[in-house]
Short mmCIF file of C-alpha atoms and ligand atoms in Angstrom, two decimals:
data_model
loop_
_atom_site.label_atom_id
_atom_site.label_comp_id
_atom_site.label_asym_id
_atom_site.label_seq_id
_atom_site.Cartn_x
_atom_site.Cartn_y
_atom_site.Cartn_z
CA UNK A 1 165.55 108.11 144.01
CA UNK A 2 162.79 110.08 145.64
CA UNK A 3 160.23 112.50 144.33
CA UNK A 4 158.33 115.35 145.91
CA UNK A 5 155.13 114.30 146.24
CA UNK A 6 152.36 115.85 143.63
CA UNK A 7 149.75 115.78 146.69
CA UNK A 8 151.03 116.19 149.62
CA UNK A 9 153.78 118.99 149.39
CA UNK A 10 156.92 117.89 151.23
CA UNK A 11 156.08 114.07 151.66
CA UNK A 12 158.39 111.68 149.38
CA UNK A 13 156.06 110.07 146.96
CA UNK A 14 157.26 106.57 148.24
CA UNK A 15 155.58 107.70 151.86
CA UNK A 16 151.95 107.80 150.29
CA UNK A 17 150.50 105.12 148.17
CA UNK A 18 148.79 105.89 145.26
CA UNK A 19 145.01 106.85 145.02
CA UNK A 20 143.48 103.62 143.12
CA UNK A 21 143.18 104.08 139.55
CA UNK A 22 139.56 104.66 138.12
CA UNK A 23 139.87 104.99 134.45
CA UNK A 24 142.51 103.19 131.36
CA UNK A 25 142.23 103.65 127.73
CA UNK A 26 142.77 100.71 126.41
CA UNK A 27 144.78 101.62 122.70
CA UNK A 28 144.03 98.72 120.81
CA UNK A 29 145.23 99.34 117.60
CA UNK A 30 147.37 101.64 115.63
CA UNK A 31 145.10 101.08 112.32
CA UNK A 32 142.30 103.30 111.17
CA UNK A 33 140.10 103.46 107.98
CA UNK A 34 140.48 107.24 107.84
CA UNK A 35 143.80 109.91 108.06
CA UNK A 36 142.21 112.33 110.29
CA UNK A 37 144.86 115.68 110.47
CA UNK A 38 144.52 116.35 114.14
CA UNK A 39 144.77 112.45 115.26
CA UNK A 40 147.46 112.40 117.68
CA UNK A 41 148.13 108.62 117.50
CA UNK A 42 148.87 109.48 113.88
CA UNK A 43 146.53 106.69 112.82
CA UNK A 44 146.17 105.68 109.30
CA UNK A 45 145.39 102.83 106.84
CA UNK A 46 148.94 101.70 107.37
CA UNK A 47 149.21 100.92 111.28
CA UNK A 48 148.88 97.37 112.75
CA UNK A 49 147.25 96.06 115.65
CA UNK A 50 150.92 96.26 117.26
CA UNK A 51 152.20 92.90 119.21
CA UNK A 52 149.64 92.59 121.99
CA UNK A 53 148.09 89.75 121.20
CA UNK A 54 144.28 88.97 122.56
CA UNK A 55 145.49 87.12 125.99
CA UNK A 56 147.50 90.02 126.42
CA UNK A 57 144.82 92.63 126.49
CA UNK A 58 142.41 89.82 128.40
CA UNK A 59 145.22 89.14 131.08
CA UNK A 60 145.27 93.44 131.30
CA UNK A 61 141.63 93.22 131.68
CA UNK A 62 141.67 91.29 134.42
CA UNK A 63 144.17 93.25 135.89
CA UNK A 64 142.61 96.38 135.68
CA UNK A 65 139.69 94.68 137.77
CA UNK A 66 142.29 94.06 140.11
CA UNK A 67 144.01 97.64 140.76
CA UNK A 68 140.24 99.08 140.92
CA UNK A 69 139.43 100.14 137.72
CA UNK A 70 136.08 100.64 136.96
CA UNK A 71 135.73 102.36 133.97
CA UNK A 72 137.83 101.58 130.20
CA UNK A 73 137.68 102.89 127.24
CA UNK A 74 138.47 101.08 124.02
CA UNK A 75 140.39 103.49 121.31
CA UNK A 76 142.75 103.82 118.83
CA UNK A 77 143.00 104.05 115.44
CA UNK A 78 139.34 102.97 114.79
CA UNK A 79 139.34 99.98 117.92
CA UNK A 80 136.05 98.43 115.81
CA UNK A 81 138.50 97.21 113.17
CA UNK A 82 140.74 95.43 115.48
CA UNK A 83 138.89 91.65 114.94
CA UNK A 84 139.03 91.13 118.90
CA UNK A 85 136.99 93.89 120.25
CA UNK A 86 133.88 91.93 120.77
CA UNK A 87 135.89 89.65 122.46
CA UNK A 88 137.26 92.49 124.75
CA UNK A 89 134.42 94.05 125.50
CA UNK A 90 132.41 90.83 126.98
CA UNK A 91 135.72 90.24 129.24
CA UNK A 92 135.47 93.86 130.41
CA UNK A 93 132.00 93.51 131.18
CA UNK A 94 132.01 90.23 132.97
CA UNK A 95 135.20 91.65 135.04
CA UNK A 96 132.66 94.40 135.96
CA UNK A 97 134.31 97.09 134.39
CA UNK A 98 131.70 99.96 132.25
CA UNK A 99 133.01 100.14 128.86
CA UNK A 100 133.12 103.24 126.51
CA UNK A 101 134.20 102.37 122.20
CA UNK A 102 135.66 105.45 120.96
CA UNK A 103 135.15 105.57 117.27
CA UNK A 104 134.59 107.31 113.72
CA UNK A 105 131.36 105.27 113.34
CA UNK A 106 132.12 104.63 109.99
CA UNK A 107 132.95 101.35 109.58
CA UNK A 108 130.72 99.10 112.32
CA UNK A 109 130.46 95.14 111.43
CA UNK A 110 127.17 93.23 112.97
CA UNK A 111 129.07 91.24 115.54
CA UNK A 112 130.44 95.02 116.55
CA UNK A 113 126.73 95.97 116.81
CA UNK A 114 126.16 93.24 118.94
CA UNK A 115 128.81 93.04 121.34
CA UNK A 116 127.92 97.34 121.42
CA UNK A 117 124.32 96.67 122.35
CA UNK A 118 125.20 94.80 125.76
CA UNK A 119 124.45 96.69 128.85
CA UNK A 120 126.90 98.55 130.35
CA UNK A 121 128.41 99.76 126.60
CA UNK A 122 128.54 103.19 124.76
CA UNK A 123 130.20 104.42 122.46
CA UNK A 124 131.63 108.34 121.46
CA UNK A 125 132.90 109.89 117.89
CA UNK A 126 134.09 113.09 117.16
CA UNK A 127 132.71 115.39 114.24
CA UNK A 128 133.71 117.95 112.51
CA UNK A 129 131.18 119.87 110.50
CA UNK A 130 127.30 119.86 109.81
CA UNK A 131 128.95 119.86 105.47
CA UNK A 132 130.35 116.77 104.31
CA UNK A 133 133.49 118.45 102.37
CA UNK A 134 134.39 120.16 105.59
CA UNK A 135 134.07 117.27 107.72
CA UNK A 136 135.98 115.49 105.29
CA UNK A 137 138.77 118.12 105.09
CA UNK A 138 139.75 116.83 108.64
CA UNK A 139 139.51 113.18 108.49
CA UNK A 140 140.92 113.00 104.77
CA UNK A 141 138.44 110.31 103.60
CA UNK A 142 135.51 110.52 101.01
CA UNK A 143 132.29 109.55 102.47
CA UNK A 144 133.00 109.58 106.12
CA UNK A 145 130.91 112.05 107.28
CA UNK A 146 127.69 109.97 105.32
CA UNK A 147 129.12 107.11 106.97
CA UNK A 148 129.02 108.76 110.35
CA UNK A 149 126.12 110.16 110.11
CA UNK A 150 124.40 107.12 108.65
CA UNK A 151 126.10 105.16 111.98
CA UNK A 152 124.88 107.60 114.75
CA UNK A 153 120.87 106.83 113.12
CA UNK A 154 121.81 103.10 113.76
CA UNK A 155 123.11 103.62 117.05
CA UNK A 156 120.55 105.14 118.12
CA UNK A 157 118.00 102.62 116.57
CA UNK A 158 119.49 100.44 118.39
CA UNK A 159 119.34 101.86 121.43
CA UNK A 160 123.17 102.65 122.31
CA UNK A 161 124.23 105.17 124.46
CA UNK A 162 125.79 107.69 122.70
CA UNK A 163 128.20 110.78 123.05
CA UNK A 164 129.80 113.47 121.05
CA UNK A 165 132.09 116.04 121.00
CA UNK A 166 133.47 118.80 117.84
CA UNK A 167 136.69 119.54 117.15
CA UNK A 168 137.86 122.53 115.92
CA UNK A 169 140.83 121.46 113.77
CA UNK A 170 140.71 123.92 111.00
CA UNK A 171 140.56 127.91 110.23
CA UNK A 172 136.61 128.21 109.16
CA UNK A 173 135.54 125.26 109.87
CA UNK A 174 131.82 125.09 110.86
CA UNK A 175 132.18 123.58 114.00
CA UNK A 176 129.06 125.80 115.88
CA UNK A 177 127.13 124.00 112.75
CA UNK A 178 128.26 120.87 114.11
CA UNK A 179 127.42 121.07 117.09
CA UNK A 180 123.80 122.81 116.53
CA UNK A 181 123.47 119.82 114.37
CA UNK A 182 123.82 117.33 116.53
CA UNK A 183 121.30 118.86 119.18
CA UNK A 184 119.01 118.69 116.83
CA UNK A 185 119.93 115.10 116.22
CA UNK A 186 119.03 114.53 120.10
CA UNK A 187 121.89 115.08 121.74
CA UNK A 188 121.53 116.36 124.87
CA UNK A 189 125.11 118.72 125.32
CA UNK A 190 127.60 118.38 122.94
CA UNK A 191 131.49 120.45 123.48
CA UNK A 192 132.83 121.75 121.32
CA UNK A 193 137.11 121.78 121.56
CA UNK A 194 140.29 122.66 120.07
CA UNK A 195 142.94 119.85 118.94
CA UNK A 196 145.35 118.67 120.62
CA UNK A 197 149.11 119.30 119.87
CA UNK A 198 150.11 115.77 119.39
CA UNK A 199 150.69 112.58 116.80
CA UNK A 200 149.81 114.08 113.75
CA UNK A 201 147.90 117.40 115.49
CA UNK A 202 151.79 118.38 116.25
CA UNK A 203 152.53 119.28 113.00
CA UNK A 204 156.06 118.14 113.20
CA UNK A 205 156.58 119.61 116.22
CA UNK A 206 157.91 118.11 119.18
CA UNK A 207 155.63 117.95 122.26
CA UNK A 208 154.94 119.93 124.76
CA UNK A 209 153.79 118.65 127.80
CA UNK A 210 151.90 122.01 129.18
CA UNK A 211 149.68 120.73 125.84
CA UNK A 212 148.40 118.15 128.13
CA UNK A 213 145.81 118.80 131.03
CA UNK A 214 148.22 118.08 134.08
CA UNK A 215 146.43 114.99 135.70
CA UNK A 216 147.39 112.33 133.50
CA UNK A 217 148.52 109.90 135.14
CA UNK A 218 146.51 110.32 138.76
CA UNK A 219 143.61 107.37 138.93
CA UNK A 220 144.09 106.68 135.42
CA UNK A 221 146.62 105.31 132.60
CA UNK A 222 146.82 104.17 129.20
CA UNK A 223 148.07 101.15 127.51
CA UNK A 224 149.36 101.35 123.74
CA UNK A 225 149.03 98.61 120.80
CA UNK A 226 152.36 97.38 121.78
CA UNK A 227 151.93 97.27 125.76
CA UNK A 228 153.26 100.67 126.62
CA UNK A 229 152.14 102.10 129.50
CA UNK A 230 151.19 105.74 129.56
CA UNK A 231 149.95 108.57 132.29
CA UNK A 232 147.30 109.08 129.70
CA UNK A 233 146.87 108.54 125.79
CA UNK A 234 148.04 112.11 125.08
CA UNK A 235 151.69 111.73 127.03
CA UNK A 236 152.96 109.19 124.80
CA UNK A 237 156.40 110.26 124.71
CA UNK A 238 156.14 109.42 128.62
CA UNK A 239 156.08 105.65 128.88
CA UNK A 240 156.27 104.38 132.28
CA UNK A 241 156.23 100.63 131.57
CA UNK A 242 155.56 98.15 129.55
CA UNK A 243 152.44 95.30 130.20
CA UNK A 244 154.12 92.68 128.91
CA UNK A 245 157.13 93.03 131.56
CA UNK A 246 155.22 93.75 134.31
CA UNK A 247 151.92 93.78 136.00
CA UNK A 248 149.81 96.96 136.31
CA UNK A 249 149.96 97.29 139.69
CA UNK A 250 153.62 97.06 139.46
CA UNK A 251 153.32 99.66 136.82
CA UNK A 252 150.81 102.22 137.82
CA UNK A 253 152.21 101.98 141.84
CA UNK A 254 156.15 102.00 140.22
CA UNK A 255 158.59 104.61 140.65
CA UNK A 256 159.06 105.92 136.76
CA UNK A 257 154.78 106.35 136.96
CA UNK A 258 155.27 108.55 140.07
CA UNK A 259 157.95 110.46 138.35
CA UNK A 260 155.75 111.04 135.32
CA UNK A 261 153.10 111.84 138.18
CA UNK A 262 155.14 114.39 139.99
CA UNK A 263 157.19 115.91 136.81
CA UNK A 264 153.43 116.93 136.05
CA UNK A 265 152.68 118.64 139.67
CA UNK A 266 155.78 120.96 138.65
CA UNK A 267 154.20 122.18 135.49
CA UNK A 268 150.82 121.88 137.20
CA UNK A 269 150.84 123.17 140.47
CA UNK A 270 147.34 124.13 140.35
CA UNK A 271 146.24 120.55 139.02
CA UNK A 272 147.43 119.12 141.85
CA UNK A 273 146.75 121.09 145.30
CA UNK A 274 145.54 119.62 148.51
CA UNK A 275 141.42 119.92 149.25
CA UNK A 276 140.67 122.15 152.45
CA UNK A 277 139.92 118.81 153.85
CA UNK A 278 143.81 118.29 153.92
CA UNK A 279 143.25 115.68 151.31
CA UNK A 280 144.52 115.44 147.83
CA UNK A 281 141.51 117.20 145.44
CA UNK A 282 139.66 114.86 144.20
CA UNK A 283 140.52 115.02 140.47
CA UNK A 284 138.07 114.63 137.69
CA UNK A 285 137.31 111.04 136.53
CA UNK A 286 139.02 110.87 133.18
CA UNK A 287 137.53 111.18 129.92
CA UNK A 288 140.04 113.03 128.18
CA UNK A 289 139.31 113.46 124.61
CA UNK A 290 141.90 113.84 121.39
CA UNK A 291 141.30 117.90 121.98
CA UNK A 292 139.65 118.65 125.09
CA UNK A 293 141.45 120.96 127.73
CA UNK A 294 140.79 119.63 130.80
CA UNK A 295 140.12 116.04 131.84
CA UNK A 296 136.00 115.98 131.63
CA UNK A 297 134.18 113.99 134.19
CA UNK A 298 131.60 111.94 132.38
CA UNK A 299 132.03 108.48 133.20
CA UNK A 300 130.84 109.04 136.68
CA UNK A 301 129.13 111.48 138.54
CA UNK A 302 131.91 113.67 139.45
CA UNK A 303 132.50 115.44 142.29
CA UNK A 304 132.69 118.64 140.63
CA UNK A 305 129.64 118.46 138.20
CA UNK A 306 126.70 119.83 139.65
CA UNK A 307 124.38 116.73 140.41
CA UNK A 308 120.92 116.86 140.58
CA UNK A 309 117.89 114.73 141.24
CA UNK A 310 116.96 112.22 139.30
CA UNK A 311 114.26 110.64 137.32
CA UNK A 312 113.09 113.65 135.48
CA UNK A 313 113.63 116.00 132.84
CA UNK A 314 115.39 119.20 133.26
CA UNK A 315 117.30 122.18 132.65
CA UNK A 316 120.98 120.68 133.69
CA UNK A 317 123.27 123.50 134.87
CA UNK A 318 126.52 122.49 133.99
CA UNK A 319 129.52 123.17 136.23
CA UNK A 320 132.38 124.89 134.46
CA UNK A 321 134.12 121.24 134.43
CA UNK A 322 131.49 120.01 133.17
CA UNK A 323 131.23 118.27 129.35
CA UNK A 324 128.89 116.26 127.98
CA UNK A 325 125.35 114.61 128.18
CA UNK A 326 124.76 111.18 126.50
CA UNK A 327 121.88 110.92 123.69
CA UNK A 328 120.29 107.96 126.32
CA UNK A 329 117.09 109.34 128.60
CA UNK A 330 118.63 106.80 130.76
CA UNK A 331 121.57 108.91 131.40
CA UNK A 332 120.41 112.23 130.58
CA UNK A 333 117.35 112.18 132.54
CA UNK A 334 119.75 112.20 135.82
CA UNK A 335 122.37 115.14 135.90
CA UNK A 336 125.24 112.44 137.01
S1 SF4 B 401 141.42 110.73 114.95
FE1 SF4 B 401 140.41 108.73 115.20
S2 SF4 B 401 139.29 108.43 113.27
FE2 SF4 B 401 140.80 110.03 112.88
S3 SF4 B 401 142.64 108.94 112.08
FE3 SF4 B 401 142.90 109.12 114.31
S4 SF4 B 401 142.07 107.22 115.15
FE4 SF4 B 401 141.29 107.42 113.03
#
């Protein structure tokens, strides 16, 4: 079977090889502390780590390292309640990979803290509203925003690179609050975005794949609790593979990825045109968050942010695809 390539209009996908993968979320868990209405893994107290075991996800680590990934991120459900994570997280490192934790910061355990504090770690939450009963409306759990808000003072304490984003998940909810908030926490840009129309966000409803941004897939993947693989965390319904059938490489270069790849260039024409340079546009460096629109380059300095010079502090202009600063002078005193 051959596709029309997403890139190159005309060329069957098998003549070009894929661009190398940058970016995987690694979904390391299906189990989460909190019930949050918007989560579109449909997390809850009642999910299980699924059947990848540890030397799964370390043998997909070193994979990863292998197909040219340089950047993971470690989700979920609440990935610092899977007992493993410090364990992950040194393996990434020492394979060279930067590591993101994507979590509700309410629940972090010491040998969390201190696998967290290692260079080359940082972690993101979402939040929801600047008053703990709203806040709490979304994620369905007394005490989380205290517990959030109690975790982002010891992150920063400690000295942890941090990002955030809002959510707008409900009619009134004071997500501007939320966001003013955290500026005046120290955060240096914080975006503020809609939910996403999966899991649990769906509502029952099927989904719909012009709900996701139109790149998954291109430089980047997901892998589920139970070794799925996915074009992104968001297509889940879309699983091109399975980790503990095949390698990655196998996976991400295979024909049912590039099907996935190019079933996406139909719906996303615009997502996927060639650069004046008669090469495939560069696409963003993923970062895609439960809710956000378009795939946000923050991992890396992008080629469509507006980079700057370094070493001081400024007034960043951001480009329109541009999301979010870290709370870390490190990072935010550069505009990459
Ligand atoms: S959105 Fe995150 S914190 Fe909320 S239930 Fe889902 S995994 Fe848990």
């Amino acid at each position: 079977m051959q596709f029309v390539c997403p890139f190159q209009r005309g060329a069957h996908v098998s003549a070009l090889p894929p661009l190398s993968p940058l970016f995987a979320w690694l979904e390391i868990t299906e189990f989460c502390n909190l019930r949050c209405r918007h989560c579109y893994a449909s997390s809850s107290p009642k999910g299980t780590h699924g059947d990848m075991a540890t030397a799964d996800w370390l043998r997909v680590i070193d994979q990863l390292r292998q197909l040219g990934v340089r950047h993971t991120q470690f989700i979920g459900g609440e990935p610092t309640l899977h007992p493993d994570l410090p364990t992950l997280i040194r393996h990434a490192l020492a394979a060279g990979l930067k590591v993101e934790v994507f979590s509700n910061l309410t629940h972090i355990s010491e040998n969390v803290w201190q696998a967290l504090q290692l260079p080359g770690v940082r972690l993101a939450f979402s939040y929801y509203s600047d008053d703990p009963e709203d806040h709490e409306d979304v994620t369905d759990t007394v005490g989380s925003h205290a517990r959030t808000r109690a975790t982002i003072e010891e992150a920063k304490a400690r000295g942890i690179p941090l990002r955030a984003s809002v959510i707008k998940v409900l009619d009134g909810q004071r997500h501007d609050q939320a966001r003013e908030e955290l500026l005046q926490v120290g955060f240096y840009d914080v975006r503020v975005d809609r939910l996403r129309q999966f899991g649990r966000g769906a509502d029952g409803r099927a989904p719909d794949i012009k709900n996701l941004c139109g790149q998954c897939g291109v430089r980047k993947f997901a892998i589920s609790p139970w070794g799925d693989v996915w074009p992104c965390v968001f297509s889940r319904w879309m699983p091109v593979g399975n980790v503990h059938h095949n390698s990655l490489t196998d996976i991400y270069r295979g024909e049912q990825m590039r099907a996935a790849v190019a079933s996406l260039a139909e719906v996303f024409p615009e997502k996927h045109s060639m650069g004046k340079d008669k090469k495939p546009d560069v696409v963003c460096t993923p970062d895609c968050q439960p809710s956000f629109n378009t795939c946000s380059p923050q991992l890396v300095c992008a080629p469509d942010a507006e980079c700057g010079p370094t070493g001081q502090k400024k007034s960043v202009v951001l480009s329109p695809h541009r999301s979010v600063r870290y709370y870390d002078p490190g990072v935010s005193n550069t505009d990459c």
